[in-house]
XYZ file of C-alpha atoms in Angstrom:
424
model
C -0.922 12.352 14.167
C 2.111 12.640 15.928
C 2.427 9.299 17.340
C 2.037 8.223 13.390
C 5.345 10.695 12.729
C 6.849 8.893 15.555
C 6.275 5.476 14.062
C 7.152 6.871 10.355
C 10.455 8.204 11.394
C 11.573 5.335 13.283
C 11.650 3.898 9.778
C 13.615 6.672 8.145
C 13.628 5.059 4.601
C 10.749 2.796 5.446
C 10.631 -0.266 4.205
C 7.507 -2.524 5.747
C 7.722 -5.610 4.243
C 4.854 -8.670 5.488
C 7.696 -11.056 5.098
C 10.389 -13.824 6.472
C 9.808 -13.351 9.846
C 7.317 -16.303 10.822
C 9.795 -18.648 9.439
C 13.052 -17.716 10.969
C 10.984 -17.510 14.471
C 10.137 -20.584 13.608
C 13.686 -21.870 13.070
C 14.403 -20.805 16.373
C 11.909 -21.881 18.369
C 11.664 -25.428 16.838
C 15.878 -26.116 17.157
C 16.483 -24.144 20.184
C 14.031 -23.048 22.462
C 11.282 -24.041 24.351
C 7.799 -22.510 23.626
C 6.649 -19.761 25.953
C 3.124 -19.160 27.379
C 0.932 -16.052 26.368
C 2.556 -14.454 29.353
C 6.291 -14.876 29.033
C 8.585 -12.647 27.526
C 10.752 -13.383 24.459
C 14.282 -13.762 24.829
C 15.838 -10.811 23.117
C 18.037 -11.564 20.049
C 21.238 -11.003 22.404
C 20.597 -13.566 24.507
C 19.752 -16.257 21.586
C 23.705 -15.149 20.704
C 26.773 -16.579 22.638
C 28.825 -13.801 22.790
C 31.532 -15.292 24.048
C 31.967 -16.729 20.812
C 34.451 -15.295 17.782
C 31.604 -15.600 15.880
C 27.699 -13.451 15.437
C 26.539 -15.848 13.015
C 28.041 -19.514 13.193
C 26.838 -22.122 11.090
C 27.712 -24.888 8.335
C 26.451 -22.877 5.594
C 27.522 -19.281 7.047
C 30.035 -17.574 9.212
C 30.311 -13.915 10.355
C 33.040 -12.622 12.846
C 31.521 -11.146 15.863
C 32.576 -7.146 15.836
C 32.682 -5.837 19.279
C 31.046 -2.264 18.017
C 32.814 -0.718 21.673
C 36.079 -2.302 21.092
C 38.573 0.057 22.824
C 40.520 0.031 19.332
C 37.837 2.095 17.443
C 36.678 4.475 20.691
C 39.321 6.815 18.916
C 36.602 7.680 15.683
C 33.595 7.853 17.894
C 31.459 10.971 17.876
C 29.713 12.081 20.787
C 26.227 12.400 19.856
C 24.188 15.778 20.639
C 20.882 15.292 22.684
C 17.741 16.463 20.451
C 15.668 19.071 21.979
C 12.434 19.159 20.527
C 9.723 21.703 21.277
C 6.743 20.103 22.292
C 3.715 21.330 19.978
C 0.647 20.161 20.456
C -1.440 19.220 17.255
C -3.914 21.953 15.560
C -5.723 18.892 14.517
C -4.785 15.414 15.535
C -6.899 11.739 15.384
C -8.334 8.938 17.961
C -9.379 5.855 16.460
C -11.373 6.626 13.574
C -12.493 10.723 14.462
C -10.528 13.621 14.055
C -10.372 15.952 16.330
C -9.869 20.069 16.478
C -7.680 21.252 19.398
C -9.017 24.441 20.187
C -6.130 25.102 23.064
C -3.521 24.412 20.746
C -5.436 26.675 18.517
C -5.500 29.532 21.190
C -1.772 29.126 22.150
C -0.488 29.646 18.320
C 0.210 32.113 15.791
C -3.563 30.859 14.558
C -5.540 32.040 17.200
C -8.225 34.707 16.219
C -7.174 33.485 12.491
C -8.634 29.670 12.306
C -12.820 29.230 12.195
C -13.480 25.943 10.726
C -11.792 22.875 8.799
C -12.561 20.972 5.514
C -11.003 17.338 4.804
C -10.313 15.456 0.913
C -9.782 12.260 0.686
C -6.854 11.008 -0.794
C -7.847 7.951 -3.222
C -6.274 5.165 -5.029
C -7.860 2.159 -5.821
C -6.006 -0.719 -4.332
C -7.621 -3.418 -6.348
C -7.010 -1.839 -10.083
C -4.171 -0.245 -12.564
C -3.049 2.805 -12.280
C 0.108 4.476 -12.634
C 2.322 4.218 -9.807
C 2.057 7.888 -8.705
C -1.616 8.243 -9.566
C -3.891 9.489 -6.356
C -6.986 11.745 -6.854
C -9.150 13.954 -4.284
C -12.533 13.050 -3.969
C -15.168 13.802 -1.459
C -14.461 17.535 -0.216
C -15.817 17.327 3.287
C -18.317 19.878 4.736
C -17.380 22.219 7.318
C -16.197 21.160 11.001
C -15.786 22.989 14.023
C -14.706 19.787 16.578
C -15.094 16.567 15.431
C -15.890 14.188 12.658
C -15.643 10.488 11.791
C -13.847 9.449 8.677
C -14.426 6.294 6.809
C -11.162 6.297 4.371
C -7.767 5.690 4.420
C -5.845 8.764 3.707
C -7.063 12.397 4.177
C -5.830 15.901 3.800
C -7.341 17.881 6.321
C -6.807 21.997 6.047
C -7.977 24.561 7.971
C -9.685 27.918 7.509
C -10.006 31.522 8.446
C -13.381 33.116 8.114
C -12.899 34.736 5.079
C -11.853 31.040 3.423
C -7.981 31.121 3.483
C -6.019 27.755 4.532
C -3.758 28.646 7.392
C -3.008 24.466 8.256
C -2.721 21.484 6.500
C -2.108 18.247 8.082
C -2.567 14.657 6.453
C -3.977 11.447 7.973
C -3.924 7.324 7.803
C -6.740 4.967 8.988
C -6.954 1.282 8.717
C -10.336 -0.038 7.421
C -11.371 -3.266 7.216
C -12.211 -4.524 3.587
C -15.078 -6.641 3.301
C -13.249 -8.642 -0.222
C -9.956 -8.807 2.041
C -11.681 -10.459 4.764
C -13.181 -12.723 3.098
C -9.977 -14.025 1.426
C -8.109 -14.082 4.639
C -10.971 -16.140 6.485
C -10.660 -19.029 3.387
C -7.139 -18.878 3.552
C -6.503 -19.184 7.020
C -8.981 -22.117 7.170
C -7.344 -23.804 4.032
C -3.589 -23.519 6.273
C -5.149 -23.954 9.782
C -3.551 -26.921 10.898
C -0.418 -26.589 9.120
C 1.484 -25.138 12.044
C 0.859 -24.267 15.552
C 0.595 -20.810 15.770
C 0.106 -17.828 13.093
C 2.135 -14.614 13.957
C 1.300 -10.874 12.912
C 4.449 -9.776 10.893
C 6.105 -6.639 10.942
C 9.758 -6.419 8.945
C 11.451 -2.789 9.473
C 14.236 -2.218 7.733
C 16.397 1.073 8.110
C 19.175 2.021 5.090
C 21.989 3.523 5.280
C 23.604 2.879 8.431
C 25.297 -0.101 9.532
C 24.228 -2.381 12.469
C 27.416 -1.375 14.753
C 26.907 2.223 13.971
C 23.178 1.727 15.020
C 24.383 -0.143 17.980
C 26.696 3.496 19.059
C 24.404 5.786 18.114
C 20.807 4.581 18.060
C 20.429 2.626 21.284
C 17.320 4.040 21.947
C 15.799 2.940 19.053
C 17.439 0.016 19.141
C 15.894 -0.835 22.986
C 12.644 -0.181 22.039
C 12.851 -2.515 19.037
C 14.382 -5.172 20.712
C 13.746 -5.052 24.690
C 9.715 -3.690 24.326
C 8.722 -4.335 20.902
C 10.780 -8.109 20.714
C 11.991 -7.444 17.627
C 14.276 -9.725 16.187
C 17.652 -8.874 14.870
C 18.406 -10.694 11.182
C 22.233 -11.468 11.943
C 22.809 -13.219 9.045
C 21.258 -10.821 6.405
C 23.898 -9.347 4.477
C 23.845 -7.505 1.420
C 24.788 -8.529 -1.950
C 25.047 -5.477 -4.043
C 25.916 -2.059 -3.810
C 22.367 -0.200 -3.730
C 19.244 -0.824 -2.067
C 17.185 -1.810 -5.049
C 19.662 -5.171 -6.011
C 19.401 -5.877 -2.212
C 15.851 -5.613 -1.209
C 15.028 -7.915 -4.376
C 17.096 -11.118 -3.409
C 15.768 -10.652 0.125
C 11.766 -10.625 -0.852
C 11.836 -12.040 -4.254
C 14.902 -14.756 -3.448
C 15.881 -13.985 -6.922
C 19.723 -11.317 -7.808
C 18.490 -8.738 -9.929
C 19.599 -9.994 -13.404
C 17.989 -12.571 -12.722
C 14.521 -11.418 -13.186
C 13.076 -11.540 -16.329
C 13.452 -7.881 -17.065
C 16.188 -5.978 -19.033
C 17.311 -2.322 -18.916
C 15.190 -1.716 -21.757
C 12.160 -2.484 -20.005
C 13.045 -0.311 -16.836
C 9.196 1.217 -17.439
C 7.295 -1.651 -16.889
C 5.740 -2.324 -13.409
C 6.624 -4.407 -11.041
C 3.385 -6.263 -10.257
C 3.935 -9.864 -12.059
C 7.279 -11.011 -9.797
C 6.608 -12.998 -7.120
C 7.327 -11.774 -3.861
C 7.229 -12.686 -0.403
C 4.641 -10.768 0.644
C 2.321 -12.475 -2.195
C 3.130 -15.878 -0.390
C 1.544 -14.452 2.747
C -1.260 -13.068 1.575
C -1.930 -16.632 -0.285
C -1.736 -18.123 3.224
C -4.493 -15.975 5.163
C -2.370 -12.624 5.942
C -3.241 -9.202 5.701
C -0.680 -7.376 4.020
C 0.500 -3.736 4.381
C 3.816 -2.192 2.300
C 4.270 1.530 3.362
C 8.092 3.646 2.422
C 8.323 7.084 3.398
C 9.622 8.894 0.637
C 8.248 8.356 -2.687
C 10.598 9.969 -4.958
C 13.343 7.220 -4.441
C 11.356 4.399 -3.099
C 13.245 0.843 -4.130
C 10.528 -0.102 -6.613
C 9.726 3.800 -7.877
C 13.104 5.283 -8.631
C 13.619 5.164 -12.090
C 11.522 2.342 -11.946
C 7.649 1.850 -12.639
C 6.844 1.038 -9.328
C 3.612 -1.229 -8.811
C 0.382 -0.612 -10.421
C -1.586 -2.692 -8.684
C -0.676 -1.818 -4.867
C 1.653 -4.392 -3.697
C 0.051 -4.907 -0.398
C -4.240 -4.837 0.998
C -3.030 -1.421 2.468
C -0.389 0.833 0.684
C 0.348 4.427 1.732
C 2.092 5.541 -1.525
C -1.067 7.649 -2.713
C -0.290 9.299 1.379
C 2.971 9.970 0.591
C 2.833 11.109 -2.745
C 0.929 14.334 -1.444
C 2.701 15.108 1.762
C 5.736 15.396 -0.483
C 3.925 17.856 -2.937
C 2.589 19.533 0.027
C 5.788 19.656 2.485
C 6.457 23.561 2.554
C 3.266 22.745 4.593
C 4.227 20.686 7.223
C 6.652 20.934 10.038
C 9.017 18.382 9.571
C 12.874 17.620 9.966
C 15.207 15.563 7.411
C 18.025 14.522 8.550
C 20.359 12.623 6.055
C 23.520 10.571 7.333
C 26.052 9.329 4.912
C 26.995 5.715 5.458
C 30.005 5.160 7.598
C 33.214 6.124 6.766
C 35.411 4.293 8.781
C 38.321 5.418 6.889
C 40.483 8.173 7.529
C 43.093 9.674 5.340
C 46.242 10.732 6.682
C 46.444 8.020 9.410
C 48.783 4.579 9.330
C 47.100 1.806 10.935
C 48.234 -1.542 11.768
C 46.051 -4.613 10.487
C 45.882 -7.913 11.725
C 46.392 -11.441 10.528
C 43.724 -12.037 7.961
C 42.236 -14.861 6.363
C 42.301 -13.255 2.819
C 44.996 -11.148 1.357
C 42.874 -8.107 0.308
C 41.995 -5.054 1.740
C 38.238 -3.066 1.122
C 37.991 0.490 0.540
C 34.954 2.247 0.780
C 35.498 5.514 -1.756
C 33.480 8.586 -1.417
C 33.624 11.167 -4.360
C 31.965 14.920 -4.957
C 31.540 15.871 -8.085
C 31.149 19.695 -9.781
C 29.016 20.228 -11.335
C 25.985 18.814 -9.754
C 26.995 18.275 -6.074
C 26.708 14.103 -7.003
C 28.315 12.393 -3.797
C 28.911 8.880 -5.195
C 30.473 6.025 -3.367
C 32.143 2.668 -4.125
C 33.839 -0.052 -2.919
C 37.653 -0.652 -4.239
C 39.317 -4.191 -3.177
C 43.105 -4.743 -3.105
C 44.753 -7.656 -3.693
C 48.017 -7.951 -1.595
C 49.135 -10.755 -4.152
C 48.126 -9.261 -7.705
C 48.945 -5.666 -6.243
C 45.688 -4.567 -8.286
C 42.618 -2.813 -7.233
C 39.286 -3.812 -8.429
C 35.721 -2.558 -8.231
C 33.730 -4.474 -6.238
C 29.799 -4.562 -7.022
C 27.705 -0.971 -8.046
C 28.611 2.161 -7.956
C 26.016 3.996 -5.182
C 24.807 7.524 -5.654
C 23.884 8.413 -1.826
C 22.305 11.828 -3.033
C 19.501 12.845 -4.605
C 19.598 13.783 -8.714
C 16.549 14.862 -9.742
C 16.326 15.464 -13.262
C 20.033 16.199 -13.282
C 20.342 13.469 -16.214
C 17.355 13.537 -17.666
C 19.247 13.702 -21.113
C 20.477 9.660 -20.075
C 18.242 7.195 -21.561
C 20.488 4.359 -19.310
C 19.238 3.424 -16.021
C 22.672 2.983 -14.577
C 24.046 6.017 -15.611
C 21.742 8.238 -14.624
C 23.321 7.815 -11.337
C 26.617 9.465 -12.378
C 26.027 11.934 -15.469
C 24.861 15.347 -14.919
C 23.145 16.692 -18.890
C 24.555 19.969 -19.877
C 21.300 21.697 -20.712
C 19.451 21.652 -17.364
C 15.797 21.776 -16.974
């Protein structure tokens, strides 16, 4: 279990999509580089970059300045960052391969030994090959009573744990991968059908994490930014840049190629599902992939919030009905949230000197509280040197959570910003 927290929290806003990644390796390695044997190591993406260059990105269709995120003219608004010191628990109950495990020692060095006797598991259950609603998940299957070990043959489980006289003292929820015997079979015709239509297939994993910028993960999150790239190979999408305020607008022109109004869907049809657009991870399941879409909090997941989400899971595997009951369940489980504003790189009160620019307007990223309802909202403000006007540029962003603070709002897109005066 923990090493599955480990892997869910290096996505922090997870967002797994089976996606572009074959094709821009492909780029690469066709124009550039020479292919490797089994036993070489990939070049990193900072050596595919010259960074002795004025440029990160540098092409005919697409320029972006190199930013030197150390550049001795910023060290003045770094943070030092404060070393986490987590205890080290060992899990009450924790997994290997397919069998769950109870850790008696564990047991016998917490506030649950002499309490816990026995444990009980549900399975958590969705079918991933009908309709449902998108936050429809059932129990089914209430496990007998286990003392050490016992196999499981399902996805997602809820496992809880007992005293003698039948109070639950632990909860603790679990993934598996199984394979299925109608998903096989489509990937084994596909793969044949696209065989000899390129030299090599790759397994696909696209990680995305929001809210913080790629400098500001460069400063602060060089750990997880070695592991990705120097052990795990990962490659860094330079030229990806966003194209609308929010995440929603964003994620859709990167998997579905497509800007959000243009979809055939209109505000008044904010309700229905998401199931009939064609995105990318639809392509590679046509071509012989297995296909697995996981986020890690369900209440304002890019497809869910104030959306209707999928009801047909997007992907073979999909760990919404997973997620949906941790949340419900969270008093339950020890876990830490942290949240981190996107950067604010301006500071009031200063002058600072700019230099030449190509363009004669300045960006402003605005950051607003309001009372009553705590709403942090930000935008982005543009000013034209020549016009001597300031315009809005893009969405407005909510960064905060708002419940069912406008639940009075019938308008998706101001939802965001009104606050009803009869709460719930």
């Amino acid at each position: 279990m923990r090493n599955q927290r480990i892997f869910l929290s290096l996505m922090l806003k997870l967002l797994v999509f089976i996606s572009v990644y074959y094709a821009y390796y492909q780029h690469f390695r066709s124009s550039q580089y020479k292919v490797l044997e089994s036993n070489e190591r990939l070049p990193t993406i900072t050596e595919f970059r010259n960074t002795s260059g004025p440029f990160l990105v540098d092409t005919s269709a697409c320029k972006i300045p190199y930013i030197d995120p150390f550049d001795k003219s910023l060290k003045h608004m770094f943070r030092k960052g404060t070393a986490l010191k987590c205890a080290v628990i060992n899990d009450v109950v924790y997994s290997n391969g397919n069998t769950i495990f109870i850790n008696w020692k564990a047991v016998n060095n917490s506030q649950l030994k002499n309490r816990m006797k026995y444990c009980k598991y549900e399975v958590i259950w969705r079918p991933y090959n009908k309709k449902r609603h998108h936050n429809f998940f059932m129990f089914k299957n209430e496990s007998k009573e286990f003392v050490d070990r016992t196999d499981i043959s399902n996805e997602f489980i809820r496992v809880k744990c007992y005293t003698g006289g039948g109070l639950d003292v632990y909860t603790n929820f679990f993934s598996f991968v199984h394979l299925k015997a109608d998903v096989e079979d489509r990937c084994e015709k596909n793969a044949i059908k696209f065989a000899n239509t390129r030299q090599e297939q790759l397994n696909v994993l696209m990680m995305g994490i929001d809210s913080i910028a790629r400098n500001n993960m460069l400063r602060y999150m060089k750990e997880t930014w070695k592991y990705l790239v120097n052990t795990q190979n990962a490659i860094d999408l330079l030229g990806y840049n966003k194209v609308a305020d929010n995440t929603f607008p964003n994620i859709v022109s990167m998997t579905a190629e497509k800007f959000v109004n243009e979809l055939p869907r209109k505000e008044s049809l904010r309700l229905v599902p998401m199931d009939n657009y064609n995105f990318i991870w639809n392509n590679y399941s046509a071509k012989g992939y297995r296909t697995f879409y996981a986020e890690d909090y369900p209440d304002i997941a890019i497809f869910d919030c104030n959306k209707a989400g999928f009801n047909i899971p997007p992907g073979d595997y999909f760990n919404r009905p997973l997620s949906l009951d941790k949340e419900k369940n969270k008093k339950s489980i020890n876990y830490a949230l942290l949240v981190i504003p996107a950067d604010k790189v301006l500071r009031y009160g200063k002058t600072y000197k700019y230099g030449d620019r190509i363009k004669s307007y300045i960006d402003y990223q605005i950051t607003i509280q309001t009372k009553p309802g705590d709403a942090i909202i930000e935008g982005t403000l543009r000013f034209d040197e020549k016009r001597k006007t300031y315009d809005l540029v893009g969405d407005v962003s909510r960064i905060n959570k708002y419940g069912d603070q406008s639940h009075c709002i019938e308008q998706n897109h101001l939802k965001k910003l009104c606050y009803c005066k009869i709460q719930p």
